[in-house]
mmCIF file of N, CA and C in Angstrom:
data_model
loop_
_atom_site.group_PDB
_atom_site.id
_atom_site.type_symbol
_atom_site.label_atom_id
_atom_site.label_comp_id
_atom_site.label_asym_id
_atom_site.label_seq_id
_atom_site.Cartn_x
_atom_site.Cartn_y
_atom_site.Cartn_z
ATOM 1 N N UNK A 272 39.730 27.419 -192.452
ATOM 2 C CA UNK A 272 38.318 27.684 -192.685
ATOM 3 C C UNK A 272 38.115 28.480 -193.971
ATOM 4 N N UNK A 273 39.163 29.283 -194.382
ATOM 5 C CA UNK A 273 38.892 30.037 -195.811
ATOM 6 C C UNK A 273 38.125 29.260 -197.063
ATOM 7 N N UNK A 274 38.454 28.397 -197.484
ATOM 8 C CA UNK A 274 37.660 27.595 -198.507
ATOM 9 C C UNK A 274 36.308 27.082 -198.127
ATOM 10 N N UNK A 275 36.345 27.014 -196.925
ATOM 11 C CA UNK A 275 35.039 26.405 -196.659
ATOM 12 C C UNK A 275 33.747 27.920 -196.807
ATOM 13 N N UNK A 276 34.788 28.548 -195.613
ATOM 14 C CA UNK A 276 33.911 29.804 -195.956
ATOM 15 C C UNK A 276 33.345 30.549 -197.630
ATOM 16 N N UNK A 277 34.821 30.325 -198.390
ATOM 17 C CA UNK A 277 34.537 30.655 -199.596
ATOM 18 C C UNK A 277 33.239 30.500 -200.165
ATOM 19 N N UNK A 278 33.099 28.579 -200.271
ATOM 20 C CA UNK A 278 31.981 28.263 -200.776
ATOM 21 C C UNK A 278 31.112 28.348 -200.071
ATOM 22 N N UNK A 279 30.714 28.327 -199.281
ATOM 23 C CA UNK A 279 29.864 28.720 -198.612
ATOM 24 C C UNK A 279 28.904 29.681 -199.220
ATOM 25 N N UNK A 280 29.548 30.756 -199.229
ATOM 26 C CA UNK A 280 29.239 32.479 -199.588
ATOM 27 C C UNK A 280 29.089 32.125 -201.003
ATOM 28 N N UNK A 281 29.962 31.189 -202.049
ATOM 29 C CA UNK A 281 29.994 30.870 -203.586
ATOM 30 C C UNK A 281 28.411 30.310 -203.810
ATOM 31 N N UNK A 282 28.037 29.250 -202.789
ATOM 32 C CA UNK A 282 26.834 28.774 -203.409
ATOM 33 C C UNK A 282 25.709 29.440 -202.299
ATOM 34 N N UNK A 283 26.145 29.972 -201.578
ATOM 35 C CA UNK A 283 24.929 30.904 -200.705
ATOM 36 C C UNK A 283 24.089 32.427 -202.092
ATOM 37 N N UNK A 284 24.705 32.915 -202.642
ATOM 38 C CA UNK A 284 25.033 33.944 -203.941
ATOM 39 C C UNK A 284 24.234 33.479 -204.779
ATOM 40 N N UNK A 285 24.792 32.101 -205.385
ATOM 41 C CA UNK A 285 24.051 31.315 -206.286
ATOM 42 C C UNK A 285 22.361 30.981 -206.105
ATOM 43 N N UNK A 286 22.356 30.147 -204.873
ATOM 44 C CA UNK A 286 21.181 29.779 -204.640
ATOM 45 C C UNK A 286 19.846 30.756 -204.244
ATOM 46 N N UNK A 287 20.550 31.978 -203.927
ATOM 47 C CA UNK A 287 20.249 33.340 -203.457
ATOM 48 C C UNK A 287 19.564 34.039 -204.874
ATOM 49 N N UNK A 288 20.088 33.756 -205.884
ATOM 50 C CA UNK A 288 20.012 34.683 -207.699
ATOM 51 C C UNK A 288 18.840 33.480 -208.303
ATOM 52 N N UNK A 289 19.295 32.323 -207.983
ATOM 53 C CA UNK A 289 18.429 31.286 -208.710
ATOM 54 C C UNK A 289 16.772 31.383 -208.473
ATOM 55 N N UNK A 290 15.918 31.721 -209.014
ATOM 56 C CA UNK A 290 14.924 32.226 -208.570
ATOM 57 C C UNK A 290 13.383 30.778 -208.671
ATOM 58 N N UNK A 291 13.416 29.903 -207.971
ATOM 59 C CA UNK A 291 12.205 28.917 -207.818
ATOM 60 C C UNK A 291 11.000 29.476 -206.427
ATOM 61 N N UNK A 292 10.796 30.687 -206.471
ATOM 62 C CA UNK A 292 10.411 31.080 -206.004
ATOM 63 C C UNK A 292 8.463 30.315 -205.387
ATOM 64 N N UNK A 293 7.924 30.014 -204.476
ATOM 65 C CA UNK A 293 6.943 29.317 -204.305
ATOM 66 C C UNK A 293 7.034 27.753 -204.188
ATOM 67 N N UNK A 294 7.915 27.016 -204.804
ATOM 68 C CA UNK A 294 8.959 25.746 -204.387
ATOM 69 C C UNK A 294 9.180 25.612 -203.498
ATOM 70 N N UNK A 295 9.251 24.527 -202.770
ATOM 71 C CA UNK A 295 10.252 24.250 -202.156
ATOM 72 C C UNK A 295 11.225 22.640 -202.671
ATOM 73 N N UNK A 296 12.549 23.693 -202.111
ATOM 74 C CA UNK A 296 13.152 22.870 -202.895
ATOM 75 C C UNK A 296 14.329 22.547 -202.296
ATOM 76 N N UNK A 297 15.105 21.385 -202.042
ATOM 77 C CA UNK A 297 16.524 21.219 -201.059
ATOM 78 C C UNK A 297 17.526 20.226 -202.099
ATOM 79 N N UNK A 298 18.357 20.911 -201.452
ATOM 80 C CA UNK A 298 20.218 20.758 -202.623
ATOM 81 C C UNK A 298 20.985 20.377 -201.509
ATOM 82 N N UNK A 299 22.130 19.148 -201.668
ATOM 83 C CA UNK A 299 23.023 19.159 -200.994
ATOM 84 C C UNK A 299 24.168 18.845 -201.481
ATOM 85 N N UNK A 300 25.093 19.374 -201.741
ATOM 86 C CA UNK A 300 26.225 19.951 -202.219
ATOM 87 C C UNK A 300 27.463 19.307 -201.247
ATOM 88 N N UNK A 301 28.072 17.950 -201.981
ATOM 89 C CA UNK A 301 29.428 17.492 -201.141
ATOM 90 C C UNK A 301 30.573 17.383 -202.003
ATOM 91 N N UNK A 302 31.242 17.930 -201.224
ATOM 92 C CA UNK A 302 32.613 18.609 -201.739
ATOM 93 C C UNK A 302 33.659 17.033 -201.361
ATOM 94 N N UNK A 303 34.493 16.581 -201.797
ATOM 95 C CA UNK A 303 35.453 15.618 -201.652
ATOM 96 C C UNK A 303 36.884 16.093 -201.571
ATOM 97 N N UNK A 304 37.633 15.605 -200.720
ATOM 98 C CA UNK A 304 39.601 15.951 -200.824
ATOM 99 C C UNK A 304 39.965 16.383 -201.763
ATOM 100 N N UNK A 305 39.486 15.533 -203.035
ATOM 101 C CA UNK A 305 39.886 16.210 -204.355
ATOM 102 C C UNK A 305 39.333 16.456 -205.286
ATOM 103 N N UNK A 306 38.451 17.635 -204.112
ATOM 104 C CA UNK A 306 37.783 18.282 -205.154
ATOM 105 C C UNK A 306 36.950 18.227 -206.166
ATOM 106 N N UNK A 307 36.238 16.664 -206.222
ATOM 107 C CA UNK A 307 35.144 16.747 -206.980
ATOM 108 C C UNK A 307 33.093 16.508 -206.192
ATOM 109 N N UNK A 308 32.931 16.726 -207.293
ATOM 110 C CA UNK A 308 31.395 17.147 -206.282
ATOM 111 C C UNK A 308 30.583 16.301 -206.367
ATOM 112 N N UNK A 309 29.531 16.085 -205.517
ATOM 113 C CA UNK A 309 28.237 15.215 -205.439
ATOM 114 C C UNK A 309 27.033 16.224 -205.112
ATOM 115 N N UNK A 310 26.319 16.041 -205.937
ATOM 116 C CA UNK A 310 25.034 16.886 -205.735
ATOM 117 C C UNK A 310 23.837 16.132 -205.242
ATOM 118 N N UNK A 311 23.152 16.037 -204.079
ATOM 119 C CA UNK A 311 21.959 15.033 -203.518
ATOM 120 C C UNK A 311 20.956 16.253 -203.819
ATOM 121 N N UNK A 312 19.799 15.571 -204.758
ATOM 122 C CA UNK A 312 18.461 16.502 -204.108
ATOM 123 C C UNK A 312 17.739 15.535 -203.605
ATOM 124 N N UNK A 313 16.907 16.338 -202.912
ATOM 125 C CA UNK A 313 16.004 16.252 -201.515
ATOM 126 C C UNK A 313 16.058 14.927 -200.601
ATOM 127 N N UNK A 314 17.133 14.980 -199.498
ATOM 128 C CA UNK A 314 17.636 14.331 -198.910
ATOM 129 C C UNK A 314 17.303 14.555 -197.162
ATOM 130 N N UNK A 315 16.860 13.709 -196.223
ATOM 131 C CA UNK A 315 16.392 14.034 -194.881
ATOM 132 C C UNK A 315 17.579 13.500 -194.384
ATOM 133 N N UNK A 316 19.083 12.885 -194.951
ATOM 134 C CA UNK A 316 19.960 12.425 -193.810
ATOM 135 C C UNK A 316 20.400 13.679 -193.641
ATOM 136 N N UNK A 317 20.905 13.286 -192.074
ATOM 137 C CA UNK A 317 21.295 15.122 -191.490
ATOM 138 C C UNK A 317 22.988 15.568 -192.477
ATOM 139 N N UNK A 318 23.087 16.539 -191.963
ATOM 140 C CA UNK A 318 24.527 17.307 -193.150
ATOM 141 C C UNK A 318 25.506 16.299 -193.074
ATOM 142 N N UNK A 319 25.742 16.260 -191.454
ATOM 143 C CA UNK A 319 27.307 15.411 -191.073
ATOM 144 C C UNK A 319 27.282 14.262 -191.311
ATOM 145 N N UNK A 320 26.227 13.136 -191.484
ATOM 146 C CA UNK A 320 25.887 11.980 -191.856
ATOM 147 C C UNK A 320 26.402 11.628 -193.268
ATOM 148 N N UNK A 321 25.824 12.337 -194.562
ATOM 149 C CA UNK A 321 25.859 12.325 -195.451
ATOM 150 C C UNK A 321 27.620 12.334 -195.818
ATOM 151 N N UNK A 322 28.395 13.599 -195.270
ATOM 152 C CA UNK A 322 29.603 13.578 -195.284
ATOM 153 C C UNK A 322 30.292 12.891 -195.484
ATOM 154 N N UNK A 323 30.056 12.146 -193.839
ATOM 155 C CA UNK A 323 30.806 10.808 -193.521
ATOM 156 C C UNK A 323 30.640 9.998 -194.405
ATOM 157 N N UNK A 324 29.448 9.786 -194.476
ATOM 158 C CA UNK A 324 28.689 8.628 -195.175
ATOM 159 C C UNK A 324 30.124 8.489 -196.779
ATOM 160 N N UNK A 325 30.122 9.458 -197.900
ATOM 161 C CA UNK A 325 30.191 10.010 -199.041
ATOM 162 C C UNK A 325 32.153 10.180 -199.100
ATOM 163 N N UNK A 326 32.330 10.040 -197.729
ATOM 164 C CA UNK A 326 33.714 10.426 -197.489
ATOM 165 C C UNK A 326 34.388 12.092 -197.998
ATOM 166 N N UNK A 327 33.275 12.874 -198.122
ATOM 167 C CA UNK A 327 33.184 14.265 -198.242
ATOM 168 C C UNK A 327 34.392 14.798 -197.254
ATOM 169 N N UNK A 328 34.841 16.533 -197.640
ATOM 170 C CA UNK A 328 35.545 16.433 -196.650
ATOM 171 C C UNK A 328 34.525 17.859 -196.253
ATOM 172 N N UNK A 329 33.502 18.744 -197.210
ATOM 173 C CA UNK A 329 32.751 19.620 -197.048
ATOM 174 C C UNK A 329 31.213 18.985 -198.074
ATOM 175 N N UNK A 330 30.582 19.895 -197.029
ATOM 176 C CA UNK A 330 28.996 19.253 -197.199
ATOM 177 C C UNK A 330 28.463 20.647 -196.990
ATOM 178 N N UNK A 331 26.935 20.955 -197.875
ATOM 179 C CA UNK A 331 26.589 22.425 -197.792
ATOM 180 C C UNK A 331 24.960 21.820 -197.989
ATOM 181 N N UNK A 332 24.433 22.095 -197.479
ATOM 182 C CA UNK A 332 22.749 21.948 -198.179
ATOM 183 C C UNK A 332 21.896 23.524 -198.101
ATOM 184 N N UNK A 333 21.579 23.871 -199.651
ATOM 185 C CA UNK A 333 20.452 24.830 -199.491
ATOM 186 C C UNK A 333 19.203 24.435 -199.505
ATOM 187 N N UNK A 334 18.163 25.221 -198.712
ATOM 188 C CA UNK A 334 17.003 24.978 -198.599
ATOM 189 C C UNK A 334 16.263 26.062 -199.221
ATOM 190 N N UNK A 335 14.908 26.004 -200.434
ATOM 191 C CA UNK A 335 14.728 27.228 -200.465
ATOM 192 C C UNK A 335 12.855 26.954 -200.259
ATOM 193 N N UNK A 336 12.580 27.872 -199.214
ATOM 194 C CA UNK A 336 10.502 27.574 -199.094
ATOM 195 C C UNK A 336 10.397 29.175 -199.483
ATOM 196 N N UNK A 337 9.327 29.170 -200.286
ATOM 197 C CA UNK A 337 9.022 30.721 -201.349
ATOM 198 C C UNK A 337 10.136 31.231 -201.525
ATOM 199 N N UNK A 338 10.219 32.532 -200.929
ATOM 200 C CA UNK A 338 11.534 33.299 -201.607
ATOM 201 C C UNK A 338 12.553 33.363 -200.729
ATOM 202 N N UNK A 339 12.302 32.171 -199.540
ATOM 203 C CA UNK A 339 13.606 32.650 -198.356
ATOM 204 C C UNK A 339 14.464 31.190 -198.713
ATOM 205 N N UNK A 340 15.974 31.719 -198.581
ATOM 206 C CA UNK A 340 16.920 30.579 -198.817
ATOM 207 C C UNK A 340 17.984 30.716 -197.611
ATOM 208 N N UNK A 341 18.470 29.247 -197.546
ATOM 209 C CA UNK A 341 19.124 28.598 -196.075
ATOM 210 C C UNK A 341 20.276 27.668 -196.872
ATOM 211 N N UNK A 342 21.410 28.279 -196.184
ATOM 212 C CA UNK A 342 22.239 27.415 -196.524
ATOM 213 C C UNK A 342 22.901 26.951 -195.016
ATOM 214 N N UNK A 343 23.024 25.415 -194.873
ATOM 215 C CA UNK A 343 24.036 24.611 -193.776
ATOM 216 C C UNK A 343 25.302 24.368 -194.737
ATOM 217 N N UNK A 344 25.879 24.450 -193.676
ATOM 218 C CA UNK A 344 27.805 23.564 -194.036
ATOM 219 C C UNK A 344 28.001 23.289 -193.147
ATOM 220 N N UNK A 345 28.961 22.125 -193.496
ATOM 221 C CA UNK A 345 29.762 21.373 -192.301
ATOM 222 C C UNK A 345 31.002 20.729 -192.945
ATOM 223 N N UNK A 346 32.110 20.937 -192.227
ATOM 224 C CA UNK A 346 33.431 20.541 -192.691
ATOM 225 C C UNK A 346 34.443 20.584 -191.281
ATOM 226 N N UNK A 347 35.008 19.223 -190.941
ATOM 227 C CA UNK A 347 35.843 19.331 -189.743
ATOM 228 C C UNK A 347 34.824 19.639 -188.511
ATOM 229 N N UNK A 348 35.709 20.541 -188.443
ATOM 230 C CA UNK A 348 35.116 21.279 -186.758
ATOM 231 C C UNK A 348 34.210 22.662 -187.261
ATOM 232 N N UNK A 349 34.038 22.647 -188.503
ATOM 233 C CA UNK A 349 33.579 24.168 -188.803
ATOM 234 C C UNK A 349 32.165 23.664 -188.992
ATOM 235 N N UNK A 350 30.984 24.664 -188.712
ATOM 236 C CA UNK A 350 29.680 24.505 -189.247
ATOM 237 C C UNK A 350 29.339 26.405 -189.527
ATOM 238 N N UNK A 351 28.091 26.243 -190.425
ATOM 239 C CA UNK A 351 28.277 28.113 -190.340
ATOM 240 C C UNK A 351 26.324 27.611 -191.110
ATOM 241 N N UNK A 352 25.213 28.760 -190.878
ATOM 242 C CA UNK A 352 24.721 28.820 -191.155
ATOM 243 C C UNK A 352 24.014 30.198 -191.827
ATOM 244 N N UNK A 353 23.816 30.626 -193.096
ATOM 245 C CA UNK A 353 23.070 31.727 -193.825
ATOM 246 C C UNK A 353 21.831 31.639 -193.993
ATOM 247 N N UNK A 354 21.258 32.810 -194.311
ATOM 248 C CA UNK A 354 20.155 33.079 -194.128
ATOM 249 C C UNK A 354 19.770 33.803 -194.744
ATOM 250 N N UNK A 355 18.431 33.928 -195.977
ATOM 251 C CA UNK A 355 18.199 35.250 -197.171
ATOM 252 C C UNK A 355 16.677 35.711 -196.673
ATOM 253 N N UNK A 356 16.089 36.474 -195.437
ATOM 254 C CA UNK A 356 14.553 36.463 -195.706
ATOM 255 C C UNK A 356 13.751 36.298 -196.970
ATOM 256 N N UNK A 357 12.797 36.390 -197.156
ATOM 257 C CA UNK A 357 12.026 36.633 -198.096
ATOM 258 C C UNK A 357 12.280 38.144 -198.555
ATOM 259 N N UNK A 358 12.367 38.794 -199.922
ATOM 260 C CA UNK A 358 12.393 40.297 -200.142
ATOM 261 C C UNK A 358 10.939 41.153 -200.261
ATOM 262 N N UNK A 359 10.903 41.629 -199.485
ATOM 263 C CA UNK A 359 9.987 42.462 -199.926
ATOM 264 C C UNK A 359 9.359 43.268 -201.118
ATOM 265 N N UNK A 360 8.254 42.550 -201.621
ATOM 266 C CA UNK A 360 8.084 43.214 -202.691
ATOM 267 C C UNK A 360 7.915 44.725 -202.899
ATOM 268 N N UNK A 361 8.056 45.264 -204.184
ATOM 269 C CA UNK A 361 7.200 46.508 -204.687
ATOM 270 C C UNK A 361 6.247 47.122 -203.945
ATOM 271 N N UNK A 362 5.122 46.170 -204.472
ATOM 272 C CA UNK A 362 3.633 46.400 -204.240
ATOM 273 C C UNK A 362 3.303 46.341 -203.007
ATOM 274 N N UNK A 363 4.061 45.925 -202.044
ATOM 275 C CA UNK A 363 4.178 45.510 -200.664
ATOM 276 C C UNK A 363 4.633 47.128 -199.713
ATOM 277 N N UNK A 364 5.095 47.596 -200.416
ATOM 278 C CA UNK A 364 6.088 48.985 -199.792
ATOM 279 C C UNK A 364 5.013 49.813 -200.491
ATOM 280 N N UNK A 365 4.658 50.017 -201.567
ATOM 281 C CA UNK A 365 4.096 50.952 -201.897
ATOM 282 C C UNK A 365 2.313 50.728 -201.396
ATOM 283 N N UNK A 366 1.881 49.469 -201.020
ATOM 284 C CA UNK A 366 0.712 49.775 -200.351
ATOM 285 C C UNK A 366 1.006 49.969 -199.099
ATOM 286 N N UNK A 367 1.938 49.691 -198.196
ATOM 287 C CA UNK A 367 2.024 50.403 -197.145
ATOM 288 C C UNK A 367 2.183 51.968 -196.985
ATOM 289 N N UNK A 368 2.196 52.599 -197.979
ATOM 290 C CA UNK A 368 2.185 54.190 -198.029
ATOM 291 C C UNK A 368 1.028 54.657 -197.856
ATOM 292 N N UNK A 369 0.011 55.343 -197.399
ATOM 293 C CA UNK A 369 -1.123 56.021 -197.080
ATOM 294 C C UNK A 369 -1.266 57.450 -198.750
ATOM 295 N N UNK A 370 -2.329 56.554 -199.471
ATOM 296 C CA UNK A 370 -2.675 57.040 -200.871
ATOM 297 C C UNK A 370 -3.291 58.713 -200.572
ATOM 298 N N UNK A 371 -3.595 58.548 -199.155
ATOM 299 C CA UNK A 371 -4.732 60.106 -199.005
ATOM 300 C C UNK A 371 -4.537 60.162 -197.345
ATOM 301 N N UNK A 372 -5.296 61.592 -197.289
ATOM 302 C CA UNK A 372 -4.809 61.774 -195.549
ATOM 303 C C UNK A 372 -6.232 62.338 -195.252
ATOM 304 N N UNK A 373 -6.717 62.299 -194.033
ATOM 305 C CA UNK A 373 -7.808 62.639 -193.620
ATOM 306 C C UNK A 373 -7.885 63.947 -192.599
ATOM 307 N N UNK A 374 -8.727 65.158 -193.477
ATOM 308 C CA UNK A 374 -8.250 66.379 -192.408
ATOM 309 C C UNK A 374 -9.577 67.019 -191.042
#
């Protein structure tokens, strides 16, 4: 499972920094035996389909709607799913602070 996990976390990072923020936008990322890649955008066949399909031996799709990003994998018997909420803005924390107090 180490490599799988690797990338996983490699393009979870990535897709995580890449900022299309208000998009939505879906990547699917298939990895082959040796090691070379296929990139699908916006694709509705499910993860393990595509795999097979592609003769992949790892398959990853990120999903990103506003600022929250999702990554699936699937490889073998392994599946693992991540998860980035949305971040909380600035302006978001600092209007939740109470500007004045009432005595």
């Amino acid at each position: 499972m180490g490599r799988f996990a690797e990338n996983a976390l490699r393009i979870f990072e990535a897709a995580d920094d890449i900022g299309t923020a208000g998009e939505a936008a879906a990547m699917t990322i298939l990895i082959t035996p040796g090691a070379s890649l296929r990139i699908i955008s916006d694709t509705d066949w499910p993860l393990e389909s595509l795999r097979a399909d592609y003769g992949a031996s790892m398959a990853y799709r990120v999903t990103r709607q506003d600022a929250k990003v999702r990554l699936e994998g699937c490889a073998d018997h392994y599946t693992c799913q991540l998860d980035a909420p949305s971040p909380v803005s600035l302006q978001a924390l600092v209007s939740a602070i109470p500007q004045y107090t009432l005595a």
